[in-house]
Short mmCIF file of the N, C-alpha and C atoms (twelve columns), coordinates in Angstrom:
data_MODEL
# 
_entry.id   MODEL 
# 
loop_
_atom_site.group_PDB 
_atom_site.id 
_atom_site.type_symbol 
_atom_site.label_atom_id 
_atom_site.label_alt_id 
_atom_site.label_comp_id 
_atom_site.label_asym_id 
_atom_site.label_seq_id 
_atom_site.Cartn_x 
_atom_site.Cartn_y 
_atom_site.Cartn_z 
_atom_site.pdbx_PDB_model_num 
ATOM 1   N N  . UNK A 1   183.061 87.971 113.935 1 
ATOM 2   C CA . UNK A 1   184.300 87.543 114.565 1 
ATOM 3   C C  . UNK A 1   183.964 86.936 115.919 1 
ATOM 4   N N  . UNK A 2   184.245 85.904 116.314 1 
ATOM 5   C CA . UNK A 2   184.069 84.613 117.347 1 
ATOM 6   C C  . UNK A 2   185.426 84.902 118.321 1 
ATOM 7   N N  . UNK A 3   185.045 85.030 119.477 1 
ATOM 8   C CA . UNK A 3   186.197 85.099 120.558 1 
ATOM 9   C C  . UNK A 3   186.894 84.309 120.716 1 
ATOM 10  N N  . UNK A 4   186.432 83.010 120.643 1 
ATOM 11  C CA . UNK A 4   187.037 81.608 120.578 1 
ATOM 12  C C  . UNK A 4   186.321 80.321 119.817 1 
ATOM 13  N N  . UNK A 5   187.300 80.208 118.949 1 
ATOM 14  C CA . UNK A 5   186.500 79.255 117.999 1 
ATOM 15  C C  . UNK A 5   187.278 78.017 118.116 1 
ATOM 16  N N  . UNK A 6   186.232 76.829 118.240 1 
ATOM 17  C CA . UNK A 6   186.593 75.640 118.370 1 
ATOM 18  C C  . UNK A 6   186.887 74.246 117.523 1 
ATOM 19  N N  . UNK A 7   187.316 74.839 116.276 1 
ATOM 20  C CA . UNK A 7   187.881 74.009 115.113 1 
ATOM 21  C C  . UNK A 7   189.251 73.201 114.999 1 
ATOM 22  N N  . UNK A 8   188.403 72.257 115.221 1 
ATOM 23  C CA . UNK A 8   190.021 71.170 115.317 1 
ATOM 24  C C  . UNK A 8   190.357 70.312 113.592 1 
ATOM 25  N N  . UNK A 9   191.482 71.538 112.743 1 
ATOM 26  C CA . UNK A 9   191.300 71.000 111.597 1 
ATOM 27  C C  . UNK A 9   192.970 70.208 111.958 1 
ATOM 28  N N  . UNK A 10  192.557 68.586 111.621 1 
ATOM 29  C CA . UNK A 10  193.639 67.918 111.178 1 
ATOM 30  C C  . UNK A 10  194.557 68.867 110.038 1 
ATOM 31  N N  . UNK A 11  195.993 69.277 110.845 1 
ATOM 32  C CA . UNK A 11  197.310 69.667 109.213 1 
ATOM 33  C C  . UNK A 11  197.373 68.495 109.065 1 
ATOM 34  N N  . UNK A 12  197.715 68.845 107.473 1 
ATOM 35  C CA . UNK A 12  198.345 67.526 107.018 1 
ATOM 36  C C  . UNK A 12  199.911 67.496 107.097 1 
ATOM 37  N N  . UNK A 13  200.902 66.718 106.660 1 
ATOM 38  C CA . UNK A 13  201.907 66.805 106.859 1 
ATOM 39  C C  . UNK A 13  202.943 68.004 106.564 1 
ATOM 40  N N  . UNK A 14  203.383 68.326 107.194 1 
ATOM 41  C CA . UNK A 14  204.183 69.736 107.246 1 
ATOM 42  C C  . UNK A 14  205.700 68.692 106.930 1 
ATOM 43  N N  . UNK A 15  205.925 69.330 105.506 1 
ATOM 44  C CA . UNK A 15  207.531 69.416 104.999 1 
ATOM 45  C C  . UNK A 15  208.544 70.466 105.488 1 
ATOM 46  N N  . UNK A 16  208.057 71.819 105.796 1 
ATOM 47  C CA . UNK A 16  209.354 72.348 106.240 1 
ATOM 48  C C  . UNK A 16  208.276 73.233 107.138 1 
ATOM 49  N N  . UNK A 17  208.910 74.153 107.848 1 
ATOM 50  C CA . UNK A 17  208.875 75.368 109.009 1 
ATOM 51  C C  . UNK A 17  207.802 76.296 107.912 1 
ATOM 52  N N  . UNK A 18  206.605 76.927 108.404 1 
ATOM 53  C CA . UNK A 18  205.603 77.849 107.814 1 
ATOM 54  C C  . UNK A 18  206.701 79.175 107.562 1 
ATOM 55  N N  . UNK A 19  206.807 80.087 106.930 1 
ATOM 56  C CA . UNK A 19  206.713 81.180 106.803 1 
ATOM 57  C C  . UNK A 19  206.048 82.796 107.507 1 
ATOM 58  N N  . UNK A 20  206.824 84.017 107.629 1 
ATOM 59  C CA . UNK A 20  205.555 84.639 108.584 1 
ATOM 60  C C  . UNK A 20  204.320 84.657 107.698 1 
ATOM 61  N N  . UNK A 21  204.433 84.988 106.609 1 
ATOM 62  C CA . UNK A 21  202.906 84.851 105.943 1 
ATOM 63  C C  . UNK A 21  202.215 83.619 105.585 1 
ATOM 64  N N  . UNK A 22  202.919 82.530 106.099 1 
ATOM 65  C CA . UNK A 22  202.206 81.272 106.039 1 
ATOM 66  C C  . UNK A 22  201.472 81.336 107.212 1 
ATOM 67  N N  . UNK A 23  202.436 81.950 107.888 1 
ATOM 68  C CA . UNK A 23  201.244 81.789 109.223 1 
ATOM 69  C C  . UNK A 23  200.660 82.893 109.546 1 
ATOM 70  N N  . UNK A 24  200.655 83.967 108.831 1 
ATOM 71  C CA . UNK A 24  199.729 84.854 108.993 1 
ATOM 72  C C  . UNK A 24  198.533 84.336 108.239 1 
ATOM 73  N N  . UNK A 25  198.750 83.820 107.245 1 
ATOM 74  C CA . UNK A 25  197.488 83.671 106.124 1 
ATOM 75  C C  . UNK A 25  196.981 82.407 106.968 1 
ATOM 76  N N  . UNK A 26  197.279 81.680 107.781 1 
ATOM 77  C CA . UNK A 26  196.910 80.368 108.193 1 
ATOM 78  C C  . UNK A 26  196.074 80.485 109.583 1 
ATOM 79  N N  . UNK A 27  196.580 81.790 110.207 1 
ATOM 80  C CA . UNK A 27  195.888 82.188 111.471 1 
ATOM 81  C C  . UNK A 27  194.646 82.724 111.129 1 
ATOM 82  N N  . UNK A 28  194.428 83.855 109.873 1 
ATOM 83  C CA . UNK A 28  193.418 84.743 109.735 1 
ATOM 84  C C  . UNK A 28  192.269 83.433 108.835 1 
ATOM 85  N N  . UNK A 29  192.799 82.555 108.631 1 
ATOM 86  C CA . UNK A 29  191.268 81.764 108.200 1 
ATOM 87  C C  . UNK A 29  190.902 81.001 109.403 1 
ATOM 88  N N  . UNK A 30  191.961 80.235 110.202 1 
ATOM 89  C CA . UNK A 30  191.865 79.491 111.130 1 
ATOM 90  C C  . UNK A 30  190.315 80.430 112.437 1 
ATOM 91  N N  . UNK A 31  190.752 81.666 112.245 1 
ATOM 92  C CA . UNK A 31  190.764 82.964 113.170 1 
ATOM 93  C C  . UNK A 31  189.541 83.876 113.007 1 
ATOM 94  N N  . UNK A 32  189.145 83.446 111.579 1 
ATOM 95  C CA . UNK A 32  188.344 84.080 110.463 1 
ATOM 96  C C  . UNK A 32  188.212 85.570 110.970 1 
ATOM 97  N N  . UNK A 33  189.643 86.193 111.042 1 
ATOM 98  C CA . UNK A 33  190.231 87.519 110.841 1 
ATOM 99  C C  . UNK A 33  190.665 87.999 109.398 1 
ATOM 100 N N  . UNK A 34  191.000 89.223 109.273 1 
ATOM 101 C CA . UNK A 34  191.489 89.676 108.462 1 
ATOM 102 C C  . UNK A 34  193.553 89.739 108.396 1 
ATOM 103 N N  . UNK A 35  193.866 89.259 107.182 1 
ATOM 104 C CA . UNK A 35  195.862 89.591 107.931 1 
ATOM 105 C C  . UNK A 35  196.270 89.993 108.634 1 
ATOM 106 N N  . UNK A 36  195.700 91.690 108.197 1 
ATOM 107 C CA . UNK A 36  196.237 92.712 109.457 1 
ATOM 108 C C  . UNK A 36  196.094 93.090 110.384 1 
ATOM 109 N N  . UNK A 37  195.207 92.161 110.744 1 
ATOM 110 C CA . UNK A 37  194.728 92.426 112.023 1 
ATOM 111 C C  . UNK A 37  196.210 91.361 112.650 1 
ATOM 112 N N  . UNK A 38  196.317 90.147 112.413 1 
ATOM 113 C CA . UNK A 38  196.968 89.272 112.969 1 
ATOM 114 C C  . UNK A 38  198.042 89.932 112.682 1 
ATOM 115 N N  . UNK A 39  198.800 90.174 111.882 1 
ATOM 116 C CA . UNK A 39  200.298 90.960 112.158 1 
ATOM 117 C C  . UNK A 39  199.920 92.074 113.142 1 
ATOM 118 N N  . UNK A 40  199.142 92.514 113.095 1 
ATOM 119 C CA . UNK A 40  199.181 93.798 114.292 1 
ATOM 120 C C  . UNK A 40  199.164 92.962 116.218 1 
ATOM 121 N N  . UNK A 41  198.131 91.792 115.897 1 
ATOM 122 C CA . UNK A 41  198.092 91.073 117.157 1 
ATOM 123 C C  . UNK A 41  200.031 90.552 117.094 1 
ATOM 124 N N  . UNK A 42  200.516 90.424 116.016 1 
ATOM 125 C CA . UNK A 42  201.953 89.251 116.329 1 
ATOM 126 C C  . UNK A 42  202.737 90.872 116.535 1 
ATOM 127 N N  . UNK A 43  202.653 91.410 115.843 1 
ATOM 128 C CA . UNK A 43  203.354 92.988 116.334 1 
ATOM 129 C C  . UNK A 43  203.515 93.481 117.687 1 
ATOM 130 N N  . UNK A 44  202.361 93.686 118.249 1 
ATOM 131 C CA . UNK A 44  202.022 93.473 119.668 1 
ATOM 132 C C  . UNK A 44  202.429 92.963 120.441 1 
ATOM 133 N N  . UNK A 45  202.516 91.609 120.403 1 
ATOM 134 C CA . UNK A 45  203.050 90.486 121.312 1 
ATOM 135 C C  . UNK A 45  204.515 90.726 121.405 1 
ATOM 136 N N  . UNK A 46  204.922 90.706 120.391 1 
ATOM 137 C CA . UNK A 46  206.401 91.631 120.454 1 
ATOM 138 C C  . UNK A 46  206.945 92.245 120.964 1 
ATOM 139 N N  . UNK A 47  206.205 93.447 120.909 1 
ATOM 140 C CA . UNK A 47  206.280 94.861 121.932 1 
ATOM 141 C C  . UNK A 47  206.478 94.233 123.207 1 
ATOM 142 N N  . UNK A 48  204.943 93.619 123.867 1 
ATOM 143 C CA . UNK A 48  204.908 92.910 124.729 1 
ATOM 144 C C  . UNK A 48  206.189 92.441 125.440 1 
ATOM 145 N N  . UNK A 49  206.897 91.530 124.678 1 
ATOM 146 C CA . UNK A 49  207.585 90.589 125.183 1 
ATOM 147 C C  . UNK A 49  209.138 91.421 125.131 1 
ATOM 148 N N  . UNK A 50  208.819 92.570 124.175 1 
ATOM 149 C CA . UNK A 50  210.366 93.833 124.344 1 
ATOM 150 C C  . UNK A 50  210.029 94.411 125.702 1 
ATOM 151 N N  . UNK A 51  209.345 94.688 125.971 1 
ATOM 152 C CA . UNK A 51  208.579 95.255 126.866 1 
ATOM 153 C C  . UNK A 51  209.055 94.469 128.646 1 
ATOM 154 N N  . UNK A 52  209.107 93.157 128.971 1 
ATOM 155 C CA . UNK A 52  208.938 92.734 129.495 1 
ATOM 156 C C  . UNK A 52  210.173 91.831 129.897 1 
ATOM 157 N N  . UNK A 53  211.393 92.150 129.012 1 
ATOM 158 C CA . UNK A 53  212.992 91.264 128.896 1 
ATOM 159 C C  . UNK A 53  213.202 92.702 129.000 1 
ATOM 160 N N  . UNK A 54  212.755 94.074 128.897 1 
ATOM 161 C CA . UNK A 54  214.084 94.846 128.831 1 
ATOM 162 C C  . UNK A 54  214.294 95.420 130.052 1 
ATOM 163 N N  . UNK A 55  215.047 97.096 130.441 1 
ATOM 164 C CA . UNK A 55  215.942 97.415 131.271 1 
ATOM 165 C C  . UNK A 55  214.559 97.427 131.989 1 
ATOM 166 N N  . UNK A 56  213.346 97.623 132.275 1 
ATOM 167 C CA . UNK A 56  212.265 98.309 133.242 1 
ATOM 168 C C  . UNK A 56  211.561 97.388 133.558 1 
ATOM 169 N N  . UNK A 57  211.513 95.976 132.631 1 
ATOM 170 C CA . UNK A 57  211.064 94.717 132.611 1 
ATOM 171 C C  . UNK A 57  211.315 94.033 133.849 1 
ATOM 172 N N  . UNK A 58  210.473 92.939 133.857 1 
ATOM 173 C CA . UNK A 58  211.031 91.778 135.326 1 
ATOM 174 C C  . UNK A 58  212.061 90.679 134.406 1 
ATOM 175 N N  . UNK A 59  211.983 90.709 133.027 1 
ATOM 176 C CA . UNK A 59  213.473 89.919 132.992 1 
ATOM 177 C C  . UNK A 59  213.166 88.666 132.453 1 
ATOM 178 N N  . UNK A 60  211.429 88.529 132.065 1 
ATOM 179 C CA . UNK A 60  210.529 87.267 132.041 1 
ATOM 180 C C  . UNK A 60  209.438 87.689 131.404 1 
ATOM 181 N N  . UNK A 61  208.949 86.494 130.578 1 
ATOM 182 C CA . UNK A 61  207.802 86.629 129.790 1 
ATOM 183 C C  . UNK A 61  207.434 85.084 129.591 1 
ATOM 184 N N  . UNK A 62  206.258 84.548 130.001 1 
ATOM 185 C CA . UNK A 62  205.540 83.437 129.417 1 
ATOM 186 C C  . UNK A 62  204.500 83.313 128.394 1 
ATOM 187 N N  . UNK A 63  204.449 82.954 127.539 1 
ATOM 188 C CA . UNK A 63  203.934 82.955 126.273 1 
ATOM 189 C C  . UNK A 63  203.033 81.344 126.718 1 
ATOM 190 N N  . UNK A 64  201.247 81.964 126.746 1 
ATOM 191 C CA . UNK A 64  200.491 81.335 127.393 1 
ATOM 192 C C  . UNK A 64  200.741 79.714 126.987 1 
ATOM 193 N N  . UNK A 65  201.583 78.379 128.192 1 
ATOM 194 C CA . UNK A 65  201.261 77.044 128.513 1 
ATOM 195 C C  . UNK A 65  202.376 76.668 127.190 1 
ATOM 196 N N  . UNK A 66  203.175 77.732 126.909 1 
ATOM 197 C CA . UNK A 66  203.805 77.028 125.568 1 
ATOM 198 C C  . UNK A 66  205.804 77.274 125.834 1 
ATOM 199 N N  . UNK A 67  205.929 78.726 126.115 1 
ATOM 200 C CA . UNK A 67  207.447 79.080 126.206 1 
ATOM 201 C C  . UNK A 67  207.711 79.702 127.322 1 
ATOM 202 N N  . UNK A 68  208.863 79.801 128.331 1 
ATOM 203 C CA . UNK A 68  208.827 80.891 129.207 1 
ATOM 204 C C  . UNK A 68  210.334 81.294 128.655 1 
ATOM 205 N N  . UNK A 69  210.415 82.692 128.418 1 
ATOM 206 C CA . UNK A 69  211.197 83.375 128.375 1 
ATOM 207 C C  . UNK A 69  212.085 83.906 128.739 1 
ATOM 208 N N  . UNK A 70  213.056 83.937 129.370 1 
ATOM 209 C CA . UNK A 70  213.857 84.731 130.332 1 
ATOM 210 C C  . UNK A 70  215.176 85.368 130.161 1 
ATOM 211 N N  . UNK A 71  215.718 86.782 130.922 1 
ATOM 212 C CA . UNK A 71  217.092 87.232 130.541 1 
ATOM 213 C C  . UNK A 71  217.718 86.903 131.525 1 
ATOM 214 N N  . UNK A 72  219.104 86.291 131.200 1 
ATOM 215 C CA . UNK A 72  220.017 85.375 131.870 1 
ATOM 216 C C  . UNK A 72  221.505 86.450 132.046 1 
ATOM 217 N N  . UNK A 73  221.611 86.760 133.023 1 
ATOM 218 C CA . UNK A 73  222.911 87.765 133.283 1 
ATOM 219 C C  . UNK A 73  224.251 86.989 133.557 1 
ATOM 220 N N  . UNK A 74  225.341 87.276 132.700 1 
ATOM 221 C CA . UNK A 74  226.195 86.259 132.761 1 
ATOM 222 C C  . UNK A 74  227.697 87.146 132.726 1 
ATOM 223 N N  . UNK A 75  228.045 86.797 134.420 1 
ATOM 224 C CA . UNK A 75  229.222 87.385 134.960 1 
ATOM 225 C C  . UNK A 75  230.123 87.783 134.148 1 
ATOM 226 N N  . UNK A 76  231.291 88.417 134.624 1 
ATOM 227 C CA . UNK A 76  232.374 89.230 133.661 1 
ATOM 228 C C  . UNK A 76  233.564 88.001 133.589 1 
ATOM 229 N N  . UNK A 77  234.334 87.521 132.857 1 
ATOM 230 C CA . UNK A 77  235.337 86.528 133.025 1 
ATOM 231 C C  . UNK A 77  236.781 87.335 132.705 1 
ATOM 232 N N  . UNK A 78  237.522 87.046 133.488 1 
ATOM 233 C CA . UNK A 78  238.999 87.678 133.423 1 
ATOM 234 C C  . UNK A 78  239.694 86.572 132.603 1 
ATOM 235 N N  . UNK A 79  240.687 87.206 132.138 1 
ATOM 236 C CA . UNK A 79  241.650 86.582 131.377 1 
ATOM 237 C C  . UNK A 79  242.223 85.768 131.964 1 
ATOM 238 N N  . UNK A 80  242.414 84.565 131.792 1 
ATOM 239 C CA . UNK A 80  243.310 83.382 131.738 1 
ATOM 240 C C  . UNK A 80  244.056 82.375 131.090 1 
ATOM 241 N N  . UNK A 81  245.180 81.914 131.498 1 
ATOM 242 C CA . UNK A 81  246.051 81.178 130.476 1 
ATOM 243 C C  . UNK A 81  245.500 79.669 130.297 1 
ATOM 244 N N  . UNK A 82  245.605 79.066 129.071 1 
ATOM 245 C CA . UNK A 82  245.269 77.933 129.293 1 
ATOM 246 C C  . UNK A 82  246.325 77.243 128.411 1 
ATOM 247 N N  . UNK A 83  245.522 75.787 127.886 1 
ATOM 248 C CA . UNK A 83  246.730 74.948 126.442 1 
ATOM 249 C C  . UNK A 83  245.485 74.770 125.676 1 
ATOM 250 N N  . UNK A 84  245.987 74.975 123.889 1 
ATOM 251 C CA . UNK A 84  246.110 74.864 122.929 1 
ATOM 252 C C  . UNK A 84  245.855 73.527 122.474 1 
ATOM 253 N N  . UNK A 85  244.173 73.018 123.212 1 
ATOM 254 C CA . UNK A 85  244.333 71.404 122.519 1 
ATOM 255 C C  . UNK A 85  245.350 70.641 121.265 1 
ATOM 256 N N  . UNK A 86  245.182 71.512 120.399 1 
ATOM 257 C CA . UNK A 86  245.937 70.720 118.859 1 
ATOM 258 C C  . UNK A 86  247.587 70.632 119.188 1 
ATOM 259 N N  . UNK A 87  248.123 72.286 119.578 1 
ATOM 260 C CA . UNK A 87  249.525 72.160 119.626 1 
ATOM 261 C C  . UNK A 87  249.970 72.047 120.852 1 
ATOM 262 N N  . UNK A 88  249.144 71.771 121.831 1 
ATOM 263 C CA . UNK A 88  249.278 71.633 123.638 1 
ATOM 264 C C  . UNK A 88  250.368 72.892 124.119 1 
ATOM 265 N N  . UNK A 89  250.862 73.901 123.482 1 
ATOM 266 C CA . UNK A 89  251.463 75.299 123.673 1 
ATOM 267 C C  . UNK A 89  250.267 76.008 124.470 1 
ATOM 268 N N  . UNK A 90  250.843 76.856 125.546 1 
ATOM 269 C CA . UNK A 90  250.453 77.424 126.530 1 
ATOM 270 C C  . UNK A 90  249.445 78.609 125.804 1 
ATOM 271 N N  . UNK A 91  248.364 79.435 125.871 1 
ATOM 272 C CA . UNK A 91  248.173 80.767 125.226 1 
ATOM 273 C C  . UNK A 91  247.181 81.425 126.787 1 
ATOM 274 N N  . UNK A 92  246.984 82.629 126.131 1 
ATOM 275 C CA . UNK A 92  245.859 83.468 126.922 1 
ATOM 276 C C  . UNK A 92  244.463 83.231 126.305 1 
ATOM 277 N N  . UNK A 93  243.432 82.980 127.329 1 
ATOM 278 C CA . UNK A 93  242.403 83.287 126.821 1 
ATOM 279 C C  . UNK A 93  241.536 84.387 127.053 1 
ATOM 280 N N  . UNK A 94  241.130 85.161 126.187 1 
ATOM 281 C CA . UNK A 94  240.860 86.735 126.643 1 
ATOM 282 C C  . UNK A 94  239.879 86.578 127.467 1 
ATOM 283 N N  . UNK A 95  239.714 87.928 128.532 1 
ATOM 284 C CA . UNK A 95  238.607 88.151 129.032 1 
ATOM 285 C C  . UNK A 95  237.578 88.642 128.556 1 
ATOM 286 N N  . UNK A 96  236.288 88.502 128.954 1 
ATOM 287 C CA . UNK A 96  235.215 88.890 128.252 1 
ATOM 288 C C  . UNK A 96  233.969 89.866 129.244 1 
ATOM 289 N N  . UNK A 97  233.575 89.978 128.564 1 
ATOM 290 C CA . UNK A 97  232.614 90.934 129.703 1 
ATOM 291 C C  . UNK A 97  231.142 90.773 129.899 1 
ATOM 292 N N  . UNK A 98  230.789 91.267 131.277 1 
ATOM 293 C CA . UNK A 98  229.827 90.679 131.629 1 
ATOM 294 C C  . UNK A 98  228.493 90.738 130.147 1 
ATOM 295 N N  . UNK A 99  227.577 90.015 130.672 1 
ATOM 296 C CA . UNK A 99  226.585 90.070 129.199 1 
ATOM 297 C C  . UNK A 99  225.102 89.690 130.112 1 
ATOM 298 N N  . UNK A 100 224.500 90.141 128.749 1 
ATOM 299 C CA . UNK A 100 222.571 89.840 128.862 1 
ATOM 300 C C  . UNK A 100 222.629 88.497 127.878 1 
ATOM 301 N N  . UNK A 101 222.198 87.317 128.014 1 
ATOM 302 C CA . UNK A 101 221.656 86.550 127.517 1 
ATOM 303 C C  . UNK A 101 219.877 85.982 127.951 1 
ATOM 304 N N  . UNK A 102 219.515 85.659 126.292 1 
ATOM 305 C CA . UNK A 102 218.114 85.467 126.458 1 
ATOM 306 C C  . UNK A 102 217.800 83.761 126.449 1 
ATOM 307 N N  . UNK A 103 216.668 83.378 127.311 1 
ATOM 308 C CA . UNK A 103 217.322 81.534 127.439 1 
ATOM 309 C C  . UNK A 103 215.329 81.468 127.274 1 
ATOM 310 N N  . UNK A 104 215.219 80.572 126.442 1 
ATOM 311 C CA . UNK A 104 213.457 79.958 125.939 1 
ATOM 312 C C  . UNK A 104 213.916 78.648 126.678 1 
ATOM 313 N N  . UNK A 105 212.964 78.282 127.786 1 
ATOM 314 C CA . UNK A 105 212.070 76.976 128.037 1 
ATOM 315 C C  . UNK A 105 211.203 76.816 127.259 1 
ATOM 316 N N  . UNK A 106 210.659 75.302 127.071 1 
ATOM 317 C CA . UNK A 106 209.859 75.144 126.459 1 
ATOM 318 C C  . UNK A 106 209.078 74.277 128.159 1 
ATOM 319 N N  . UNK A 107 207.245 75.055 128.185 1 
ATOM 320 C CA . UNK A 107 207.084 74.504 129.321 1 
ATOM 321 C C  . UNK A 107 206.203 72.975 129.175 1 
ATOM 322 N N  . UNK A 108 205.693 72.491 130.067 1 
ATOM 323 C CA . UNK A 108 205.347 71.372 130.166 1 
ATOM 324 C C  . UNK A 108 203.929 70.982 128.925 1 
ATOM 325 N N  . UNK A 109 203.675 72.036 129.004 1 
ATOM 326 C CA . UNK A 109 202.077 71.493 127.733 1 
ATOM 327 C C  . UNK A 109 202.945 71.246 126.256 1 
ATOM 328 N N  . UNK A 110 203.684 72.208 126.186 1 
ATOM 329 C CA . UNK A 110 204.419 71.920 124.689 1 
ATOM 330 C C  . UNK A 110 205.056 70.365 124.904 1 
ATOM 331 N N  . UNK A 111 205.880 70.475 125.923 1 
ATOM 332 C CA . UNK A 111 206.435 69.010 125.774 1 
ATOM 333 C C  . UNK A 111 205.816 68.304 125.588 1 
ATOM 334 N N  . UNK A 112 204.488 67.908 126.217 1 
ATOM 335 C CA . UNK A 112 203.435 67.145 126.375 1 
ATOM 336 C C  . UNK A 112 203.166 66.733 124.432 1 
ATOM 337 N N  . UNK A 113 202.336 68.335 123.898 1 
ATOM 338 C CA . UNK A 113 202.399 68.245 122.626 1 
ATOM 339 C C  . UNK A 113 203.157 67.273 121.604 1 
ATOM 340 N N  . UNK A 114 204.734 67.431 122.206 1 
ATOM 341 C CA . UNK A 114 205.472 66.879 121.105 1 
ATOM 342 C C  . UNK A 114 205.604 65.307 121.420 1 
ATOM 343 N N  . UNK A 115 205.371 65.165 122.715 1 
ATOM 344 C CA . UNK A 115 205.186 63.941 122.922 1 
ATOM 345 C C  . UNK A 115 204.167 62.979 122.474 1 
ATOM 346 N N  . UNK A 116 203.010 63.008 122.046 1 
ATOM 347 C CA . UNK A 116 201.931 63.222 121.942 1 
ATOM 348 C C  . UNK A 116 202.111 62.053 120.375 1 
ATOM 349 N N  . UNK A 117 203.071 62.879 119.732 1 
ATOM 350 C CA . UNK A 117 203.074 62.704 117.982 1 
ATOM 351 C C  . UNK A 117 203.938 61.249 117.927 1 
# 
């Protein structure tokens, strides 16, 4: 097993989105690992990244030169009246309450990537 291996295999054209075991089976040859090892590494990263969005977390996770991660706290909204685009009649719109939302950048090397093609 090679720490870093430097094989640049041309994919050929990709018709739809891999599968997790497409890309498990695609990492462990690429990787020349065994499966389970790589679900245990993608298991991990997981944890990781639960680990690191939740209550004890900083709220952030970058996923190395590719995604940055972040939890987005989004104020409490009170009820207000508004109109009814279709029947222009007056209604309430309920209030809602404050929330955790999770927001993916994609950072500059990925863009780069897709630019690239």
């Amino acid at each position: 097993m090679t720490a870093h291996v430097e094989k640049k295999v041309k994919l050929s054209t990709i018709e739809k989105p891999m599968t997790k075991a497409e890309l498990v089976g695609y990492l462990a040859d690429r990787l020349e690992m065994r499966k389970v090892d790589i679900v245990a590494v993608l298991d991990e990263l997981a944890d990781v990244i639960h680990h690191h969005l939740g209550k004890k977390g900083p709220g952030m996770f970058t996923l190395h030169n590719l995604l940055k991660i972040e939890v987005v706290k989004k104020a409490a909204v009170k009820a207000k009246e508004g109109v009814n685009p279709f029947t222009k009649e007056a209604m309430i719109i309920p209030a809602k309450p404050a929330s955790k939302k999770v927001k993916i950048k994609a950072l500059k090397h990925l863009k780069d990537l897709v630019a690239q093609q």
